[in-house]
Amino acid sequence: MQIETVNPATGKIIARYDAESSEDISRKVRLGREEYAAWKKVDLGERADLMRRLGRVMRKNREDYARTVTEEMGKPVRQSLAEIEKCAWVCDYYAEHAEVFLRDQIVPTEFRKSFVSFEPLGVVASIMPWNFPFWQVMRFAVPALTAGNVGVLKHSSVCLGSALKLSQAFQDAGFPENVFQVVIGDYRVGEALVQADIDAVSVTGSLNTGRRVAELASVGLKKFVLELGGSDPFIVLEDADLNQTAHMATQSRLLNNGQSCIAAKRFIVLRSVAEKFTQLFMENTEAEVVGDPFDPRTTVGPLVRDNQRQALAKQVEDARAKGGKVLVGGRPVDREGFFYEPTIVSNVSHDMNIVREEVFGPAAPIIVVENEEQAVREANNSEFGLGASIWTNNIERGVKLARQIESGLVSVNEMVRSDPRLPFGGVKKSGIGRELSEFGIREFVNIKSVVVKDIQSRLLVE
């Protein structure tokens, strides 16, 4: 079976790859397990040095990697460059902090010594999506491998060139050959990987993907971490700086061509400022430049595939048919590739798919509420709980409301972003577990308690 990668800006085939067999997957997992026996014994300082070298490889090759990302999934190339730089940052971060995160923790007890140690689990599989082809992988792989695990990646069929360049980057940095491996294939290869002789699996993807992986991993009682998307609320209070807020609303909705799990997806605005905010939001959105993602002037590129564009179009048309008012955009762009106009929809209701579902593209519904209590209820009225943002000039008010939002991350006066220094993940159907920070590196370790009793003391008592 062959898999084709396609340039979403042109619809033209980039490359073809042969899918791997179940035997290939088993062989790579076996090689990973053999490598793990040696890798887990490598001094943590040496592993950290390799991560620093990997960060340097990322920066050295950032233009090449960014070109591959943009060609395969269509984000504007300047955003691809920023993605690669973030990958280098996560390498530097764990190289600097892993020793502290994984240091034995002494626990005072009545025994001579009691402590908690953090030891690697073994072979950790990862199933990763196309929307951040390098970053999604690195935010899993860097902490997991620094902790002493080995990794096997099954990347999205959209971005196989990115997967292979990631594999080569680990080699160029000097990692042992089988510490980080890639398997090529569709969802069936992903299922076979989860069922292979692995110890844990990390998934970023759709709700259905997460459910299936959790089901398969649970059969073997294998640890899993799931990051499954969101429908992030963007709450605008009456005391917000509306010019700045409208600008950030546009950036939050249209970053990565609107194809981000933590993009703002539901714009919840107090009625007293709804008209002014909406006008500014429209002006900012209409000023965005849709076009060739390799053109530095472009701010919005294509959707990743035509079926993704069709899904977005159906959500917009569903809203229109049910009384929604399309203020900006609302149509596919008449050019080659899979482009869709940046879109704003008002007069929305909960029976509309654009409100109930995750919208993975450049479309924004505006929901008008009467007060902050209703804003919080509206924000929490979702099966997802990944991120949220609150916009207000009253910081204490913003923090108070942040504590009431059901999500893994809340930003006050800032768009939602993942950050190596902070745990990342969601609640409800947005996922299980955390990535990044000290919490992320401890997801794929054995948290072992060790108790030591002085035998001489026991003998004296006897």
Short mmCIF file of C-alpha atoms in Angstrom, two decimals, residues 39-389:
data_model
loop_
_atom_site.label_atom_id
_atom_site.label_comp_id
_atom_site.label_asym_id
_atom_site.label_seq_id
_atom_site.Cartn_x
_atom_site.Cartn_y
_atom_site.Cartn_z
CA TRP A 39 19.57 3.91 26.94
CA LYS A 40 17.98 3.87 30.40
CA LYS A 41 21.47 3.40 31.91
CA VAL A 42 22.91 6.43 30.15
CA ASP A 43 23.61 9.18 32.66
CA LEU A 44 20.88 11.81 32.71
CA GLY A 45 23.48 14.49 32.11
CA GLU A 46 24.53 12.77 28.88
CA ARG A 47 20.92 12.50 27.75
CA ALA A 48 20.51 16.22 28.48
CA ASP A 49 23.60 17.03 26.40
CA LEU A 50 22.09 15.13 23.47
CA MET A 51 18.91 17.18 23.84
CA ARG A 52 20.96 20.37 23.67
CA ARG A 53 22.55 19.08 20.49
CA LEU A 54 19.10 18.28 19.11
CA GLY A 55 18.07 21.88 19.79
CA ARG A 56 21.07 23.07 17.79
CA VAL A 57 20.12 20.74 14.93
CA MET A 58 16.63 22.25 14.95
CA ARG A 59 17.96 25.78 14.67
CA LYS A 60 20.55 24.89 12.05
CA ASN A 61 17.93 23.31 9.79
CA ARG A 62 14.95 25.50 10.64
CA GLU A 63 14.44 26.85 7.11
CA ASP A 64 14.50 23.35 5.61
CA TYR A 65 12.16 21.94 8.24
CA ALA A 66 9.81 24.93 7.93
CA ARG A 67 9.59 24.46 4.15
CA THR A 68 8.60 20.84 4.65
CA VAL A 69 5.91 21.75 7.20
CA THR A 70 4.41 24.45 4.98
CA GLU A 71 4.50 22.28 1.88
CA GLU A 72 2.81 19.34 3.61
CA MET A 73 0.10 21.05 5.68
CA GLY A 74 -0.13 24.61 4.42
CA LYS A 75 0.56 26.94 7.34
CA PRO A 76 2.22 30.28 6.48
CA VAL A 77 5.96 29.72 6.40
CA ARG A 78 6.70 32.30 9.08
CA GLN A 79 4.50 30.30 11.45
CA SER A 80 6.38 27.15 10.45
CA LEU A 81 9.66 28.85 11.31
CA ALA A 82 8.25 29.78 14.73
CA GLU A 83 7.19 26.15 15.25
CA ILE A 84 10.73 24.90 14.66
CA GLU A 85 12.17 27.48 17.03
CA LYS A 86 9.71 26.29 19.69
CA CYS A 87 11.00 22.75 19.17
CA ALA A 88 14.52 23.96 19.88
CA TRP A 89 13.24 25.69 23.02
CA VAL A 90 11.70 22.52 24.43
CA CYS A 91 15.02 20.72 23.89
CA ASP A 92 16.87 23.43 25.81
CA TYR A 93 14.23 23.51 28.54
CA TYR A 94 14.41 19.83 29.42
CA ALA A 95 18.17 19.73 29.05
CA GLU A 96 18.31 22.38 31.75
CA HIS A 97 15.55 21.19 34.09
CA ALA A 98 15.25 17.40 33.76
CA GLU A 99 17.73 16.69 36.55
CA VAL A 100 15.58 18.63 39.03
CA PHE A 101 12.32 17.13 37.72
CA LEU A 102 13.62 13.57 38.03
CA ARG A 103 15.64 13.91 41.22
CA ASP A 104 14.73 11.55 44.06
CA GLN A 105 12.27 13.13 46.46
CA ILE A 106 13.02 12.48 50.11
CA VAL A 107 9.92 11.84 52.22
CA PRO A 108 10.25 12.13 56.04
CA THR A 109 8.93 8.97 57.73
CA GLU A 110 9.76 6.89 60.82
CA PHE A 111 12.07 4.77 58.66
CA ARG A 112 15.77 5.32 58.17
CA LYS A 113 15.15 6.51 54.64
CA SER A 114 12.11 6.94 52.41
CA PHE A 115 12.17 8.43 48.95
CA VAL A 116 10.37 8.54 45.63
CA SER A 117 12.30 7.81 42.44
CA PHE A 118 11.29 8.45 38.84
CA GLU A 119 12.36 5.69 36.47
CA PRO A 120 11.55 5.22 32.76
CA LEU A 121 8.81 2.86 31.61
CA GLY A 122 10.34 1.49 28.41
CA VAL A 123 9.03 1.74 24.84
CA VAL A 124 6.60 4.63 24.43
CA ALA A 125 4.62 4.88 21.21
CA SER A 126 3.22 8.13 19.89
CA ILE A 127 0.44 8.81 17.39
CA MET A 128 0.60 12.40 16.25
CA PRO A 129 -1.46 14.75 14.01
CA TRP A 130 -0.60 16.94 11.06
CA ASN A 131 -1.38 20.44 12.30
CA PHE A 132 1.93 21.01 14.14
CA PRO A 133 4.05 18.32 12.47
CA PHE A 134 7.25 19.00 14.42
CA TRP A 135 6.01 20.54 17.67
CA GLN A 136 3.42 17.89 18.53
CA VAL A 137 6.09 15.20 18.26
CA MET A 138 8.79 17.08 20.12
CA ARG A 139 6.63 18.03 23.07
CA PHE A 140 6.08 14.31 23.62
CA ALA A 141 9.46 12.93 22.58
CA VAL A 142 11.81 15.32 24.33
CA PRO A 143 10.59 14.72 27.91
CA ALA A 144 9.93 11.01 27.34
CA LEU A 145 13.39 10.33 25.90
CA THR A 146 15.15 12.58 28.40
CA ALA A 147 13.57 10.48 31.15
CA GLY A 148 15.19 7.37 29.66
CA ASN A 149 12.41 5.94 27.50
CA VAL A 150 12.69 5.14 23.82
CA GLY A 151 10.06 6.29 21.31
CA VAL A 152 8.31 4.95 18.23
CA LEU A 153 6.35 7.52 16.21
CA LYS A 154 3.39 6.87 13.94
CA HIS A 155 2.83 10.26 12.35
CA SER A 156 -0.16 11.47 10.34
CA SER A 157 -0.20 10.34 6.72
CA VAL A 158 -0.38 14.04 5.81
CA CYS A 159 3.15 14.83 6.99
CA LEU A 160 5.39 11.83 6.42
CA GLY A 161 8.20 14.01 5.11
CA SER A 162 8.19 15.83 8.45
CA ALA A 163 8.27 12.49 10.29
CA LEU A 164 11.35 11.32 8.42
CA LYS A 165 13.13 14.63 8.91
CA LEU A 166 12.46 14.39 12.63
CA SER A 167 13.96 10.92 12.68
CA GLN A 168 17.04 12.20 10.85
CA ALA A 169 17.33 15.12 13.28
CA PHE A 170 17.71 12.70 16.21
CA GLN A 171 20.38 10.84 14.27
CA ASP A 172 22.20 14.07 13.40
CA ALA A 173 22.19 15.05 17.07
CA GLY A 174 23.98 11.80 17.96
CA PHE A 175 21.20 9.75 19.55
CA PRO A 176 21.59 5.97 19.34
CA GLU A 177 19.91 4.67 16.19
CA ASN A 178 16.84 3.07 17.74
CA VAL A 179 16.07 5.52 20.55
CA PHE A 180 13.64 7.32 18.23
CA GLN A 181 12.06 5.47 15.32
CA VAL A 182 9.29 6.15 12.80
CA VAL A 183 6.71 3.78 11.36
CA ILE A 184 4.88 4.70 8.16
CA GLY A 185 1.23 3.96 7.52
CA ASP A 186 -2.42 4.83 8.02
CA TYR A 187 -4.68 4.24 11.03
CA ARG A 188 -4.18 0.47 10.76
CA VAL A 189 -0.47 0.90 11.38
CA GLY A 190 -1.32 3.06 14.39
CA GLU A 191 -3.57 0.34 15.78
CA ALA A 192 -0.91 -2.30 15.22
CA LEU A 193 1.64 -0.13 17.03
CA VAL A 194 -0.59 0.28 20.08
CA GLN A 195 -1.11 -3.49 20.18
CA ALA A 196 2.61 -4.24 19.82
CA ASP A 197 5.01 -4.84 22.72
CA ILE A 198 5.02 -1.24 23.93
CA ASP A 199 4.68 0.06 27.47
CA ALA A 200 2.76 3.29 26.93
CA VAL A 201 1.35 5.55 24.24
CA SER A 202 0.87 9.29 23.76
CA VAL A 203 -1.81 10.52 21.37
CA THR A 204 -2.76 13.91 20.03
CA GLY A 205 -5.73 13.78 17.69
CA SER A 206 -9.46 13.56 17.30
CA LEU A 207 -11.91 12.31 19.90
CA ASN A 208 -12.51 9.13 17.89
CA THR A 209 -8.79 8.47 17.60
CA GLY A 210 -8.34 8.90 21.33
CA ARG A 211 -11.21 6.57 22.14
CA ARG A 212 -9.84 3.87 19.85
CA VAL A 213 -6.30 4.12 21.21
CA ALA A 214 -7.56 4.11 24.79
CA GLU A 215 -9.61 1.01 24.02
CA LEU A 216 -6.66 -0.86 22.50
CA ALA A 217 -4.17 0.27 25.16
CA SER A 218 -6.53 -0.71 27.97
CA VAL A 219 -6.65 -4.31 26.75
CA GLY A 220 -2.94 -4.56 27.55
CA LEU A 221 -3.16 -2.25 30.59
CA LYS A 222 -0.77 0.16 28.90
CA LYS A 223 -0.42 3.73 30.12
CA PHE A 224 -1.83 6.38 27.78
CA VAL A 225 -1.92 10.16 27.56
CA LEU A 226 -4.55 11.73 25.31
CA GLU A 227 -4.82 15.29 23.98
CA LEU A 228 -8.00 15.37 21.94
CA GLY A 229 -8.82 18.88 20.89
CA GLY A 230 -11.14 21.53 22.16
CA SER A 231 -13.69 24.25 21.58
CA ASP A 232 -11.97 27.03 23.47
CA PRO A 233 -14.08 29.97 24.69
CA PHE A 234 -12.79 33.52 24.19
CA ILE A 235 -14.61 35.65 26.77
CA VAL A 236 -14.82 39.42 26.22
CA LEU A 237 -15.90 41.41 29.29
CA GLU A 238 -17.21 44.97 29.14
CA ASP A 239 -13.99 46.47 30.56
CA ALA A 240 -11.66 44.85 28.01
CA ASP A 241 -9.41 46.89 25.74
CA LEU A 242 -11.50 46.21 22.66
CA ASN A 243 -8.92 47.21 20.06
CA GLN A 244 -6.32 44.86 21.50
CA THR A 245 -8.89 42.17 22.21
CA ALA A 246 -10.26 42.18 18.66
CA HIS A 247 -6.74 41.95 17.27
CA MET A 248 -5.96 38.97 19.49
CA ALA A 249 -9.31 37.39 18.66
CA THR A 250 -8.30 37.34 15.01
CA GLN A 251 -4.89 35.89 15.80
CA SER A 252 -6.35 33.31 18.17
CA ARG A 253 -8.92 32.13 15.61
CA LEU A 254 -6.77 32.17 12.45
CA LEU A 255 -3.38 30.94 13.70
CA ASN A 256 -2.38 27.81 11.79
CA ASN A 257 -5.19 28.56 9.32
CA GLY A 258 -7.67 28.00 12.15
CA GLN A 259 -6.49 24.41 12.55
CA SER A 260 -5.33 24.31 16.15
CA CYS A 261 -6.73 22.45 19.14
CA ILE A 262 -6.22 25.54 21.29
CA ALA A 263 -7.47 28.10 18.79
CA ALA A 264 -10.25 30.32 20.13
CA LYS A 265 -13.42 28.76 18.75
CA ARG A 266 -16.36 30.30 20.63
CA PHE A 267 -16.38 34.08 21.07
CA ILE A 268 -18.50 34.89 24.11
CA VAL A 269 -19.08 38.65 24.38
CA LEU A 270 -21.01 40.75 26.88
CA ARG A 271 -23.90 42.54 25.19
CA SER A 272 -22.75 46.00 26.26
CA VAL A 273 -19.64 45.73 24.06
CA ALA A 274 -20.82 43.15 21.51
CA GLU A 275 -21.53 45.61 18.69
CA LYS A 276 -18.19 47.43 19.02
CA PHE A 277 -16.17 44.24 19.44
CA THR A 278 -17.88 42.59 16.48
CA GLN A 279 -17.12 45.55 14.22
CA LEU A 280 -13.45 45.55 15.22
CA PHE A 281 -13.26 41.77 14.88
CA MET A 282 -14.69 42.01 11.37
CA GLU A 283 -12.22 44.73 10.37
CA ASN A 284 -9.27 42.70 11.65
CA THR A 285 -10.48 39.54 9.96
CA GLU A 286 -11.06 41.25 6.61
CA ALA A 287 -7.50 42.61 6.77
CA GLU A 288 -6.01 39.09 6.86
CA VAL A 289 -4.23 37.97 3.69
CA VAL A 290 -5.28 34.60 2.28
CA GLY A 291 -2.84 33.14 -0.20
CA ASP A 292 0.31 31.19 -0.98
CA PRO A 293 1.70 30.06 2.39
CA PHE A 294 5.25 30.58 1.11
CA ASP A 295 4.53 34.27 0.45
CA PRO A 296 5.71 36.22 3.53
CA ARG A 297 2.69 38.51 3.22
CA THR A 298 0.25 35.63 3.68
CA THR A 299 -1.36 35.24 7.09
CA VAL A 300 -3.93 32.52 6.25
CA GLY A 301 -3.10 29.52 4.10
CA PRO A 302 -5.18 26.56 2.92
CA LEU A 303 -6.93 23.92 4.95
CA VAL A 304 -5.03 20.67 5.02
CA ARG A 305 -7.34 18.67 2.71
CA ASP A 306 -10.48 19.26 0.69
CA ASN A 307 -12.54 17.06 3.02
CA GLN A 308 -11.50 19.37 5.88
CA ARG A 309 -12.69 22.35 3.84
CA GLN A 310 -15.96 20.60 3.06
CA ALA A 311 -16.53 19.84 6.74
CA LEU A 312 -16.03 23.51 7.60
CA ALA A 313 -18.35 24.61 4.80
CA LYS A 314 -21.07 22.29 6.13
CA GLN A 315 -20.75 23.80 9.62
CA VAL A 316 -21.10 27.32 8.21
CA GLU A 317 -24.04 26.36 5.99
CA ASP A 318 -25.74 24.62 8.91
CA ALA A 319 -25.48 27.84 10.92
CA ARG A 320 -26.77 29.90 8.00
CA ALA A 321 -29.76 27.57 7.51
CA LYS A 322 -30.66 27.84 11.20
CA GLY A 323 -30.64 31.62 11.34
CA GLY A 324 -26.99 32.46 11.75
CA LYS A 325 -25.79 35.64 10.06
CA VAL A 326 -22.52 35.38 8.13
CA LEU A 327 -20.83 38.75 8.66
CA VAL A 328 -17.52 38.01 6.94
CA GLY A 329 -16.48 35.30 4.49
CA GLY A 330 -18.49 32.12 4.45
CA ARG A 331 -17.30 30.60 1.17
CA PRO A 332 -14.49 28.50 -0.30
CA VAL A 333 -11.89 30.61 -2.11
CA ASP A 334 -12.03 30.26 -5.90
CA ARG A 335 -8.44 29.19 -6.57
CA GLU A 336 -6.41 26.00 -6.67
CA GLY A 337 -5.82 24.35 -3.34
CA PHE A 338 -8.07 23.97 -0.30
CA PHE A 339 -8.65 27.57 0.78
CA TYR A 340 -11.65 28.91 2.71
CA GLU A 341 -12.42 32.52 3.53
CA PRO A 342 -11.91 33.67 7.13
CA THR A 343 -15.47 33.73 8.44
CA ILE A 344 -17.44 35.32 11.29
CA VAL A 345 -20.99 34.22 12.14
CA SER A 346 -23.35 36.02 14.53
CA ASN A 347 -26.84 35.23 15.84
CA VAL A 348 -25.79 31.69 16.67
CA SER A 349 -27.54 29.13 18.87
CA HIS A 350 -26.73 25.81 20.51
CA ASP A 351 -28.47 23.76 17.87
CA MET A 352 -25.84 24.86 15.36
CA ASN A 353 -22.88 22.61 14.65
CA ILE A 354 -20.56 25.61 14.59
CA VAL A 355 -21.23 26.00 18.33
CA ARG A 356 -21.59 22.37 19.44
CA GLU A 357 -18.70 20.84 17.50
CA GLU A 358 -15.02 21.60 17.30
CA VAL A 359 -14.47 23.91 14.33
CA PHE A 360 -11.13 23.11 12.70
CA GLY A 361 -10.81 25.97 10.28
CA PRO A 362 -11.07 29.78 9.97
CA ALA A 363 -14.64 30.31 11.17
CA ALA A 364 -15.72 32.12 14.34
CA PRO A 365 -19.18 32.14 15.97
CA ILE A 366 -20.05 35.11 18.19
CA ILE A 367 -22.24 34.38 21.24
CA VAL A 368 -23.72 37.38 23.05
CA VAL A 369 -24.39 37.11 26.81
CA GLU A 370 -25.81 39.47 29.43
CA ASN A 371 -23.25 39.20 32.24
CA GLU A 372 -20.13 37.40 33.42
CA GLU A 373 -22.09 34.65 35.18
CA GLN A 374 -23.79 33.77 31.90
CA ALA A 375 -20.40 33.99 30.15
CA VAL A 376 -18.97 31.35 32.48
CA ARG A 377 -21.99 29.08 32.01
CA GLU A 378 -21.68 29.45 28.26
CA ALA A 379 -17.95 28.76 28.36
CA ASN A 380 -18.49 25.56 30.34
CA ASN A 381 -21.38 24.44 28.13
CA SER A 382 -19.17 22.18 26.01
CA GLU A 383 -18.01 18.59 26.02
CA PHE A 384 -14.45 19.92 25.63
CA GLY A 385 -12.20 21.57 28.18
CA LEU A 386 -8.75 22.26 26.73
CA GLY A 387 -8.12 26.01 26.87
CA ALA A 388 -9.90 29.32 27.42
CA SER A 389 -9.11 33.02 27.47
#
